[in-house]
Short mmCIF file of C-alpha atoms in Angstrom, two decimals:
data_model
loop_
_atom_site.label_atom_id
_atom_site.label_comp_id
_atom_site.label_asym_id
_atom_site.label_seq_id
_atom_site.Cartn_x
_atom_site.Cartn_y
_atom_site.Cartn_z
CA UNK A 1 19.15 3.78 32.83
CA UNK A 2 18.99 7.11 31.01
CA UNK A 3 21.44 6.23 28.43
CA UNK A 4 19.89 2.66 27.99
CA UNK A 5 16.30 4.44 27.31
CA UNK A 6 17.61 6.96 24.92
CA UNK A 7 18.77 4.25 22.78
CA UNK A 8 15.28 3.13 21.77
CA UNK A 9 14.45 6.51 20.87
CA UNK A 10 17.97 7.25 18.61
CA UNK A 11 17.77 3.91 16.81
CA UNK A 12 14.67 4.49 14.58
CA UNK A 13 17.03 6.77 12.68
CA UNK A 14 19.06 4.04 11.32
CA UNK A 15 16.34 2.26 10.17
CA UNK A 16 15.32 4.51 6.28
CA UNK A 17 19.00 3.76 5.22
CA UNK A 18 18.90 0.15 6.41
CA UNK A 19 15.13 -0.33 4.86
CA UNK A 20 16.27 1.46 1.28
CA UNK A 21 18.64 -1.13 1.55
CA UNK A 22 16.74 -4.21 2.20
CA UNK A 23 14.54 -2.93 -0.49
CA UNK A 24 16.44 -3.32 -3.13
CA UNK A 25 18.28 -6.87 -1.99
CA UNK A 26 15.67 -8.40 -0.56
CA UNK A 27 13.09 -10.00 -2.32
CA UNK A 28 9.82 -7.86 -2.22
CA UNK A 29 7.73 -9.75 0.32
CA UNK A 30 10.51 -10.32 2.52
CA UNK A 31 11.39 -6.88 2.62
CA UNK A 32 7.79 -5.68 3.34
CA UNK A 33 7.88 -8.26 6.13
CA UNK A 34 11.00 -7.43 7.51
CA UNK A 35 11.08 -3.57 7.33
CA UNK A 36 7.22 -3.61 8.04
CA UNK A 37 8.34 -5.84 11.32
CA UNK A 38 10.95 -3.76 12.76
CA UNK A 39 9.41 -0.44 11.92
CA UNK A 40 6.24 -1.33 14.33
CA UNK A 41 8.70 -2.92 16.83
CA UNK A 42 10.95 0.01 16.84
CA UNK A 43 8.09 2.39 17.30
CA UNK A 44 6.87 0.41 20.25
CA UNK A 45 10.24 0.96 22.07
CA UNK A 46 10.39 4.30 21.61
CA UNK A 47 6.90 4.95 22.99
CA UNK A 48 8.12 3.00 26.11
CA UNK A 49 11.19 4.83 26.14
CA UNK A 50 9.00 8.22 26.20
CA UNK A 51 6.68 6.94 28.61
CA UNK A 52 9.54 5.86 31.11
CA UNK A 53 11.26 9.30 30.81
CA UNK A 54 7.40 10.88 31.66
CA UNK A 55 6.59 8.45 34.64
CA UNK A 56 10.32 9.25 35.89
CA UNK A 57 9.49 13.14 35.49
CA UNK A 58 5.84 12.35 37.01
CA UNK A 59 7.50 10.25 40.21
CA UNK A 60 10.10 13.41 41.31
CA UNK A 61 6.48 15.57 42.03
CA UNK A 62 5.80 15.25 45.20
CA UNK A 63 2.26 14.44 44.61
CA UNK A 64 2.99 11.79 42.44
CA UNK A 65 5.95 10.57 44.77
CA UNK A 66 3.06 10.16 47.55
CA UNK A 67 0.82 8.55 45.64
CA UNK A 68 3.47 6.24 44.60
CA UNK A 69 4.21 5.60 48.02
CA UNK A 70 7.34 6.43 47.60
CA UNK A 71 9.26 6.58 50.86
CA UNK A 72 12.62 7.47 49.81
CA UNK A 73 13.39 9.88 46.85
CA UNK A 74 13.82 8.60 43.63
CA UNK A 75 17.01 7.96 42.71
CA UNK A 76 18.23 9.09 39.13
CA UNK A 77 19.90 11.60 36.87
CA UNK A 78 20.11 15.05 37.95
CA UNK A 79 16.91 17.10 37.88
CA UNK A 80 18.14 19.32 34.92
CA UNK A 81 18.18 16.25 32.91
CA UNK A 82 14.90 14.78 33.91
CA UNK A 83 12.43 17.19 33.91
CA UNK A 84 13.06 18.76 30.27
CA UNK A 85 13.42 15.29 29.33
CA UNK A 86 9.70 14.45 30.75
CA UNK A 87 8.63 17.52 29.34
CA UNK A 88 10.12 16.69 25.96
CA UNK A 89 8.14 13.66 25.81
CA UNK A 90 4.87 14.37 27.00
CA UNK A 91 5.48 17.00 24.13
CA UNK A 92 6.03 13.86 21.74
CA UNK A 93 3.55 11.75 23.36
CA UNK A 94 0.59 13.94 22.73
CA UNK A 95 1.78 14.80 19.39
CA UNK A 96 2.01 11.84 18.28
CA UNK A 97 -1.33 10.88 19.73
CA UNK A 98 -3.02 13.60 18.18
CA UNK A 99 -1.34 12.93 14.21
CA UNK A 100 -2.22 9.54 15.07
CA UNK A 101 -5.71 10.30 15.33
CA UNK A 102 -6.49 12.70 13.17
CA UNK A 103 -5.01 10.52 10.53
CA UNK A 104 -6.71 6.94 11.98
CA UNK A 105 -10.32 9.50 11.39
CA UNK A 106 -9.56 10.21 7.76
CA UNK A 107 -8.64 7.03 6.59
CA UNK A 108 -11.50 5.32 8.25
CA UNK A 109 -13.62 7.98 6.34
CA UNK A 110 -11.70 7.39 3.30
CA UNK A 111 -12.50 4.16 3.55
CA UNK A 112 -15.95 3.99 4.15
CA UNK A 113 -16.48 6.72 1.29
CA UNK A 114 -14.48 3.46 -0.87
CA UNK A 115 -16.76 0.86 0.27
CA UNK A 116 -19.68 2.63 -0.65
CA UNK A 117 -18.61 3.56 -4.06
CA UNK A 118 -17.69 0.08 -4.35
CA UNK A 119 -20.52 -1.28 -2.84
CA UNK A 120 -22.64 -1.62 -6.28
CA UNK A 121 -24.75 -5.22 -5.87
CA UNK A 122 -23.68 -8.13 -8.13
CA UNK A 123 -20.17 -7.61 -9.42
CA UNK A 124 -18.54 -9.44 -12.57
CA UNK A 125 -16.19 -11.51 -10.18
CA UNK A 126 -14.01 -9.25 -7.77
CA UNK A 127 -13.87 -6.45 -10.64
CA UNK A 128 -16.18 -2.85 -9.40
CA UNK A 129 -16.02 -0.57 -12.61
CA UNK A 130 -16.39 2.93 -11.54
CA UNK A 131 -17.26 5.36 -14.90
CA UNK A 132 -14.71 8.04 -14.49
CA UNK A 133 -12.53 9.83 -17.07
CA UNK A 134 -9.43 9.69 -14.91
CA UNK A 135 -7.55 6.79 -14.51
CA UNK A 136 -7.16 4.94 -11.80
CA UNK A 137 -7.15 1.70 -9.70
CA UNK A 138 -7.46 0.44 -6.04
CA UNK A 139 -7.28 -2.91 -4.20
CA UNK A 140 -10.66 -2.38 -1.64
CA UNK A 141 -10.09 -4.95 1.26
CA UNK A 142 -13.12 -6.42 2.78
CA UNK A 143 -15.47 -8.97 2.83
CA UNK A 144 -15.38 -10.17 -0.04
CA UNK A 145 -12.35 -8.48 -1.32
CA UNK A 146 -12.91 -6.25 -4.55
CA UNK A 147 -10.58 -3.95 -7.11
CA UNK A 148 -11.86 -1.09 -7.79
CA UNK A 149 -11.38 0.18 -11.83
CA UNK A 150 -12.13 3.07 -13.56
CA UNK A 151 -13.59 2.99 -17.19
CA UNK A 152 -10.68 5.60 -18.17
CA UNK A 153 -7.85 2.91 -16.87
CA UNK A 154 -9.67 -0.42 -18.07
CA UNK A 155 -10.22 2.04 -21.56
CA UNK A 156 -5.65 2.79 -21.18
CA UNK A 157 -4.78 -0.89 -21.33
CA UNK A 158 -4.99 -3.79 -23.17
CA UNK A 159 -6.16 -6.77 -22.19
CA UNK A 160 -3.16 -8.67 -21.23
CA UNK A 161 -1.98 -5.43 -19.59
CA UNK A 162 -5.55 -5.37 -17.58
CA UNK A 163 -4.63 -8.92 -16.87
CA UNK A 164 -1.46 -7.72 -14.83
CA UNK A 165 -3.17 -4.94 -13.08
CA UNK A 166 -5.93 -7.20 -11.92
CA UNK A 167 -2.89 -9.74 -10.97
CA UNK A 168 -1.67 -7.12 -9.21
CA UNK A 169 -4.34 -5.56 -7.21
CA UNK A 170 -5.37 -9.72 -6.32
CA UNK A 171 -1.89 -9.88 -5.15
CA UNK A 172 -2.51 -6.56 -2.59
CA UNK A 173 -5.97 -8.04 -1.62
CA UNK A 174 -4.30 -11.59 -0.67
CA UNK A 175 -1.15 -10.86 0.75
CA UNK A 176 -2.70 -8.76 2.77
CA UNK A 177 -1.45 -5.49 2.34
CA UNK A 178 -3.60 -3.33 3.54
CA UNK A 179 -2.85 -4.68 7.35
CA UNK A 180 1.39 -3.92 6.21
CA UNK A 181 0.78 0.01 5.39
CA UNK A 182 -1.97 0.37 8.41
CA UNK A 183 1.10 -0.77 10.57
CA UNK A 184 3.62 1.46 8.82
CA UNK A 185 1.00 4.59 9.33
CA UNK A 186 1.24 3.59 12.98
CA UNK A 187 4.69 3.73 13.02
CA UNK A 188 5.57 6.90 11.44
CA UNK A 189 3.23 8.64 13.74
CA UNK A 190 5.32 7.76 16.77
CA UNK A 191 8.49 8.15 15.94
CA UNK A 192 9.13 11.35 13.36
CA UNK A 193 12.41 9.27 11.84
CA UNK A 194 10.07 6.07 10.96
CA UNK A 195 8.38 8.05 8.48
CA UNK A 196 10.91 7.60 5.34
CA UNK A 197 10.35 4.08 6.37
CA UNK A 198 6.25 4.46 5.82
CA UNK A 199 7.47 5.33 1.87
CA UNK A 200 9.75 1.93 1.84
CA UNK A 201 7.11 0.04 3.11
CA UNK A 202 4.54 1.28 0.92
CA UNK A 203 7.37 0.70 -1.95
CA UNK A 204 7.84 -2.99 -0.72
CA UNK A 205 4.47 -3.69 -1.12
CA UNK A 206 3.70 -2.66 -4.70
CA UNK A 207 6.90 -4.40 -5.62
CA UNK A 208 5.42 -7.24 -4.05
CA UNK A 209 2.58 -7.43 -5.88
CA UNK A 210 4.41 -6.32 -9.02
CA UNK A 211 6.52 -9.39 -8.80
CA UNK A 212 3.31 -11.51 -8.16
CA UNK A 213 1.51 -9.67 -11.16
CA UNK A 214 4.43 -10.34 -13.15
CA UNK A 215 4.20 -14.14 -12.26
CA UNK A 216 0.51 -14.33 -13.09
CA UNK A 217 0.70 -13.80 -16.71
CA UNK A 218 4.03 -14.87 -16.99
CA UNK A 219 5.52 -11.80 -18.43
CA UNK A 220 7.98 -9.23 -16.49
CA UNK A 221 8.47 -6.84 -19.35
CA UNK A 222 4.39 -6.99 -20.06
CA UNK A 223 3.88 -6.42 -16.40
CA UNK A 224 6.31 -3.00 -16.39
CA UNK A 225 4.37 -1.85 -19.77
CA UNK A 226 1.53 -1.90 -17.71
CA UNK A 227 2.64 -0.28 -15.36
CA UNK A 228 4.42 2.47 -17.31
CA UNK A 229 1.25 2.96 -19.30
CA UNK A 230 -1.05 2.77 -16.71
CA UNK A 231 1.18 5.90 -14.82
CA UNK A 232 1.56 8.00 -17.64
CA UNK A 233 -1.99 8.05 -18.41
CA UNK A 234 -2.86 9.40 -15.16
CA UNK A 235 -1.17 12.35 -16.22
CA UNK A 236 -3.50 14.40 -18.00
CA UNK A 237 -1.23 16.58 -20.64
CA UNK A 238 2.27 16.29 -21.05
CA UNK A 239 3.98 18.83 -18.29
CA UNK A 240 6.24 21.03 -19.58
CA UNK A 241 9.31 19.53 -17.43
CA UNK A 242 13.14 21.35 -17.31
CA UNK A 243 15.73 19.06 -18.95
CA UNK A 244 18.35 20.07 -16.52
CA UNK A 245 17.23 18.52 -13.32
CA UNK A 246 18.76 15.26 -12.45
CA UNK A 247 16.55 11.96 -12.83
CA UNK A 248 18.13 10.43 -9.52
CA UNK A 249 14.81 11.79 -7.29
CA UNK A 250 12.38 9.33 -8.92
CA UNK A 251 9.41 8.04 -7.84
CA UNK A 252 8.07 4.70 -7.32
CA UNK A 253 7.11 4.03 -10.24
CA UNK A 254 10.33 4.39 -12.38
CA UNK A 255 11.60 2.14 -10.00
CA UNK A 256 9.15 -0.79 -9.71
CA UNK A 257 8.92 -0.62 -13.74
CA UNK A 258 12.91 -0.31 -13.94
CA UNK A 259 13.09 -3.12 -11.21
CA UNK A 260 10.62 -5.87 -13.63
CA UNK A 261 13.04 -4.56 -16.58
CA UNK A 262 16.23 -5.84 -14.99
CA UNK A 263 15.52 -8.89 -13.18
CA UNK A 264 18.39 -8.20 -11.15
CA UNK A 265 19.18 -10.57 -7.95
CA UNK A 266 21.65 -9.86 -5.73
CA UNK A 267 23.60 -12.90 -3.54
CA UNK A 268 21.78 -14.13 -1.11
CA UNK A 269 24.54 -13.08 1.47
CA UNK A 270 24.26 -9.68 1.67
CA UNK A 271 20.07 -10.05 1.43
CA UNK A 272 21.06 -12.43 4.42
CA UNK A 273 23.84 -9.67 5.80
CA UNK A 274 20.49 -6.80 5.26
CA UNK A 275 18.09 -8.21 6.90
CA UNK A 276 20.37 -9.45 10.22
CA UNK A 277 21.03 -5.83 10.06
CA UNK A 278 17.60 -4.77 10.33
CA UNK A 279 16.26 -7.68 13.25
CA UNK A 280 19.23 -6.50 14.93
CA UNK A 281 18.72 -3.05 15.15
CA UNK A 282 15.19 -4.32 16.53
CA UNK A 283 16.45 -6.22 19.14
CA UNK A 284 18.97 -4.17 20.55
CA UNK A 285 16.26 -1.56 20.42
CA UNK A 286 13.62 -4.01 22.43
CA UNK A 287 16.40 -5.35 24.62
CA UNK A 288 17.65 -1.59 25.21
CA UNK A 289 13.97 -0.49 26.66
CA UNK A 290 13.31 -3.69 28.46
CA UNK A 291 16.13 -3.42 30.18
CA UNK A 292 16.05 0.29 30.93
CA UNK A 293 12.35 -0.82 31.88
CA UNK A 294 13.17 -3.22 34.57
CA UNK A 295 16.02 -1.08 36.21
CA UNK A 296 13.59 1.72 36.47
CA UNK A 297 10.84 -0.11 37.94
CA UNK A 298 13.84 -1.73 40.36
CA UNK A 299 14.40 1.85 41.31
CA UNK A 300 11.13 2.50 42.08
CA UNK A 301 10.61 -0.49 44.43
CA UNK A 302 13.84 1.09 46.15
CA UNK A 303 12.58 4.20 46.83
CA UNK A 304 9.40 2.95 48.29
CA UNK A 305 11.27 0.69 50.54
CA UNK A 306 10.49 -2.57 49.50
CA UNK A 307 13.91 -3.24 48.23
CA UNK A 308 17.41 -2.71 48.97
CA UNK A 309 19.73 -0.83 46.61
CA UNK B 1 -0.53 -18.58 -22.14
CA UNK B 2 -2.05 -21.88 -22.85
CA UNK B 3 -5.54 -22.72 -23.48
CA UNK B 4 -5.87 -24.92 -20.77
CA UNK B 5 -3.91 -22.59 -18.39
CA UNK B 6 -7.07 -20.07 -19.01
CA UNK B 7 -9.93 -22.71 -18.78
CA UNK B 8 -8.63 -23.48 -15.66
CA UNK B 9 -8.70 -19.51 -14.09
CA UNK B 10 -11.49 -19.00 -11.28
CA UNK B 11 -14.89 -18.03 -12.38
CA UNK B 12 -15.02 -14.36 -10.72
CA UNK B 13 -10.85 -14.05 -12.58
CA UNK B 14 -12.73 -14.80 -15.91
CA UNK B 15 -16.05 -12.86 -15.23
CA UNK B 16 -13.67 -9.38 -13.95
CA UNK B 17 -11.98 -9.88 -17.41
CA UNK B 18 -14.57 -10.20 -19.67
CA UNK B 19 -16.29 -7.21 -17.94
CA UNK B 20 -13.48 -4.97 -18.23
CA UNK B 21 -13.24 -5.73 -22.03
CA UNK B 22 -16.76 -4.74 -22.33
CA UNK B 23 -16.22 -1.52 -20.83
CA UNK B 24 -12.97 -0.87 -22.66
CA UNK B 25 -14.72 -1.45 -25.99
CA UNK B 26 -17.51 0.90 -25.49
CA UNK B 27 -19.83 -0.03 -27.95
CA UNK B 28 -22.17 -3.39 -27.86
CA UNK B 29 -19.82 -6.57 -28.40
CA UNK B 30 -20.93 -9.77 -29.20
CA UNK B 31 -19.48 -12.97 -27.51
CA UNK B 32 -16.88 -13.36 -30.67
CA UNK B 33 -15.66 -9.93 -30.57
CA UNK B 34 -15.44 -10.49 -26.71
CA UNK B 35 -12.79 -13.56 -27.47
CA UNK B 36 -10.86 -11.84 -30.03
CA UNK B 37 -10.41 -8.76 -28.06
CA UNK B 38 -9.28 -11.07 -24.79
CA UNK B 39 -6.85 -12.65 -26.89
CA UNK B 40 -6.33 -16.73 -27.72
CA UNK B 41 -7.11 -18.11 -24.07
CA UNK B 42 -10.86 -18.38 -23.79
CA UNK B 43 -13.26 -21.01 -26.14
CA UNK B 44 -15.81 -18.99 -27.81
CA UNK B 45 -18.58 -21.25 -25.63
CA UNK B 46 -17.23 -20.16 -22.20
CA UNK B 47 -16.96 -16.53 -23.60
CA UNK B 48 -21.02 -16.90 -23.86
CA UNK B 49 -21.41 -18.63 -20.85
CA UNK B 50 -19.67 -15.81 -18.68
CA UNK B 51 -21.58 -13.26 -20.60
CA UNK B 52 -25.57 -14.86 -19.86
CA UNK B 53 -23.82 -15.29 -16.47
CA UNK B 54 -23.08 -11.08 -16.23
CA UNK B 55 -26.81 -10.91 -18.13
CA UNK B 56 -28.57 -13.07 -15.29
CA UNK B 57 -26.52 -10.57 -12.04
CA UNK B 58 -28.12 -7.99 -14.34
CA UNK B 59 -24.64 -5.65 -15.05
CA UNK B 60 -24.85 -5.80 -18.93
CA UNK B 61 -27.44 -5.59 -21.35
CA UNK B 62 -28.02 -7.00 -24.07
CA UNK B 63 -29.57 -7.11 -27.53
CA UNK B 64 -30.46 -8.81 -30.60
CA UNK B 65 -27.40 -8.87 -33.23
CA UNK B 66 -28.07 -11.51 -36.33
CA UNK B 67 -28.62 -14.67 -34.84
CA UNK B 68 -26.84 -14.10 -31.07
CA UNK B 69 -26.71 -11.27 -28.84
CA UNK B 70 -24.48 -8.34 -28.58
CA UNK B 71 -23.52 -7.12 -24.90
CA UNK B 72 -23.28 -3.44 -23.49
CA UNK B 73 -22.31 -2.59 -19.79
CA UNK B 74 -25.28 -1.51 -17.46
CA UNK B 75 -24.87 1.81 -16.08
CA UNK B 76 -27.51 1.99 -13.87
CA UNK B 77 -28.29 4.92 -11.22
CA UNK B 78 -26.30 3.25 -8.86
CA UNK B 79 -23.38 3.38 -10.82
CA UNK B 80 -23.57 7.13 -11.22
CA UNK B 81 -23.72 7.22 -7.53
CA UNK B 82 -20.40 5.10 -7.02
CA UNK B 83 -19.19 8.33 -9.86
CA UNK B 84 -20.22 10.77 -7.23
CA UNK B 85 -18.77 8.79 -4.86
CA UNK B 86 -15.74 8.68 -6.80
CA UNK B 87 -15.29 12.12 -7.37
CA UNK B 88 -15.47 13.15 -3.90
CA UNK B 89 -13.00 10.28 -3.13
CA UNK B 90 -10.52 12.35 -5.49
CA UNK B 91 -10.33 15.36 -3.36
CA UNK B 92 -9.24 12.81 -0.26
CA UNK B 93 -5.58 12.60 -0.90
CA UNK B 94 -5.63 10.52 2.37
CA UNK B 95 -6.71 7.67 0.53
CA UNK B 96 -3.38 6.96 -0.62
CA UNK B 97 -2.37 6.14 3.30
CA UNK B 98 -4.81 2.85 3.43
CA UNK B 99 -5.55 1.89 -0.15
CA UNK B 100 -2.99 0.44 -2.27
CA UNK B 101 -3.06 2.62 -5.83
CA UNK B 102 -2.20 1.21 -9.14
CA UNK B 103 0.42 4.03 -9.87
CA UNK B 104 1.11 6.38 -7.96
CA UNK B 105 1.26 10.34 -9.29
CA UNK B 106 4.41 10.97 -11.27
CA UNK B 107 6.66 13.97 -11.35
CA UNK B 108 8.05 15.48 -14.27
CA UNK B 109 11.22 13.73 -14.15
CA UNK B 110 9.65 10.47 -13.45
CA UNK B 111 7.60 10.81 -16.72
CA UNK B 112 10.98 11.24 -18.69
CA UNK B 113 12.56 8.39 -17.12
CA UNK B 114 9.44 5.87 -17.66
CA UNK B 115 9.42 7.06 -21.30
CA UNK B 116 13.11 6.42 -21.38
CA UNK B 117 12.96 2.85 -19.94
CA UNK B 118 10.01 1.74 -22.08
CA UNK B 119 11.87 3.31 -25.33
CA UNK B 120 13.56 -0.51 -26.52
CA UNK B 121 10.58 -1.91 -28.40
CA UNK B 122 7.75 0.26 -27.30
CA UNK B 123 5.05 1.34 -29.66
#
């Protein structure tokens, strides 16, 4: 049982490398579906996993073991293994909770602080122009669902190049989005090795609507000037930056513009061969846990008597 | 992009893009400068049309020019509340967990590589 619940809780590791990779063969939304997918799924099992390992801890007291009605003692790995490891992940547990809610707080502020600002009466269509001098632009989600410019940015770009970034935040407001990175906060905040994957996810889904921007004015390498412009407005004066250090730690953004540039599409076999990869290392990870699940819970009918071992 | 292809674009698509060239120009625009500075896709009539529409809500002004009108933005108390707003939305770098950004900040090197990729044909 023991080994069979600490599978849930090693497997989110191999999910960053395995979402890096269906980023870049996958096709945008797919990816953002798949990764998004398995990430929440993946966190789910490893709460379950912690929670077993803390009821197991909880049912050697012999407090709990009464009120468990627990007639025989519980039958499972040695005490030195189980009570660090119920330790351990009440540990995890509450700090996880706590992130969890700290964070859920501040984004529901940041929100709200968003909706008012946006919140100005009759709008010109879905557009809310906010006069600022710094660039910058946001897909608001709500009813109904608006974008959010500043004069600086709509002031930056042209107007076919507005054209994609209105495409673009559309795109985010339609597909969804918003509901895709809520899930992949969720995630990272129960399992510390799903967080790389909150950056994928968050990656997937500007690529998604960069491909979907791209589409609506018919124009990839219009759609990456955009994009490119758009980014290196926001930075206010040219930093003074040292030629030496490698250019393989970019950002998103190189890589979304880079990505419309090249039009690059891998075979569909190993997007195919990717994203097996990732539903599998869900399901073994949901099969692991409900299995380790049901032979605990066996266990624990055994030692209160009303089974047989 | 086709005439027809444009025509054809929801109202609030068509509204949103006239109203952001209005605020990128930043001076009083009449309907023709409006259509030259949106590019070949909109009739000169439906140009007009949007902008009595944007007149009627009440978000741009608008005054005598010649024989037609030339049309300015409102900015209105509320929208210097929405700046406030905005402002104090900076200093939440939490925002970036819910709300999907345009761009996102860039790093030195990512500046040099952007500049690098949009080299072939930029201006």
């Amino acid at each position: 049982m023991t080994a069979l619940l600490l599978l849930p809780l090693l497997l989110p590791c191999a999910l960053p490398p395995l979402a890096r990779r269906a980023l870049d063969r996958l096709a945008p939304a797919a990816a953002l579906r798949t990764i998004t997918a398995a990430a929440v799924v993946l966190a789910g099992c490893s709460v379950t996993a912690l929670g077993a390992f803390v009821l197991t801890g909880l049912l050697k007291l012999p407090v709990f073991a009464a009120l468990g009605e627990l007639v025989h003692p519980l039958r499972t790995a040695s005490d030195l293994f189980v009570a660090p490891a119920a330790a351990t992940s009440v540990g995890a547990l509450a700090v996880g909770a706590w992130t969890l809610v700290r964070s859920v707080l501040r984004q529901s502020r940041a929100l709200r602080v968003a909706r008012t600002a946006a919140g100005c009466g009759p709008a010109a269509g879905d557009l809310c122009v906010v006069d600022s001098p710094h660039p910058d632009a946001y897909a608001l989600p709500g009813r109904p669902h608006r974008i959010v410019v500043t004069t600086a940015m709509l002031r930056t770009l042209d107007a076919d190049e507005r054209e994609v970034l209105f495409a673009h935040e559309r795109a985010h407001n339609a597909g969804g989005h918003h509901y895709f990175l809520a899930a992949a906060e969720l995630a990272a905040h129960c399992h510390p090795a799903l967080r790389p994957v909150r950056e994928s996810i968050r990656l997937a889904a500007e690529r998604a609507a960069d491909e979907a921007a791209a589409d609506a004015v018919g124009d990839r390498r219009l759609a990456a000037r955009a994009i490119a412009r758009a980014a290196l407005a926001g930075r206010a004066a040219p930093a003074v930056r040292p030629a030496f250090l490698p250019a393989a730690t970019t950002g998103p953004v190189p890589l979304r513009v880079r990505a419309l540039l090249s039009d690059r599409r891998d075979s569909p076999r190993a997007a195919a061969w990717i994203a097996a990869l990732v539903i599998a290392c869900a399901t073994v990870s949901c099969v692991a846990s409900a299995t380790g699940m049901i032979d605990f819970h066996h266990r624990v009918e055994v030692a209160q008597g009303d089974e047989r071992a | 992009m086709t005439d027809a292809k444009d025509e054809r674009r929801p109202a609030g698509e068509l509204e949103a893009s006239v109203m952001a060239a209005l605020w990128a120009a930043g001076a009083p625009q009449t309907p023709g400068q409006v259509q030259l500075s949106l590019g070949a896709g909109l009739a000169r009539t439906t140009v007009t049309t949007i902008l009595s529409r944007l007149h009627e809500k009440g978000i741009v002004d608008r005054q005598r020019q010649g024989r037609g009108y030339a049309y300015v933005p409102v900015q209105d108390a509320q929208g210097l509340t929405a700046r406030r707003m905005h402002t104090e939305l900076d200093r939440d770098s939490d925002r970036e967990a819910v709300l999907a950004r345009f761009v996102a900040q860039l790093s030195p090197d990512d500046e040099r590589v952007l500049r690098d990729l949009l080299e072939p044909g930029e201006r």
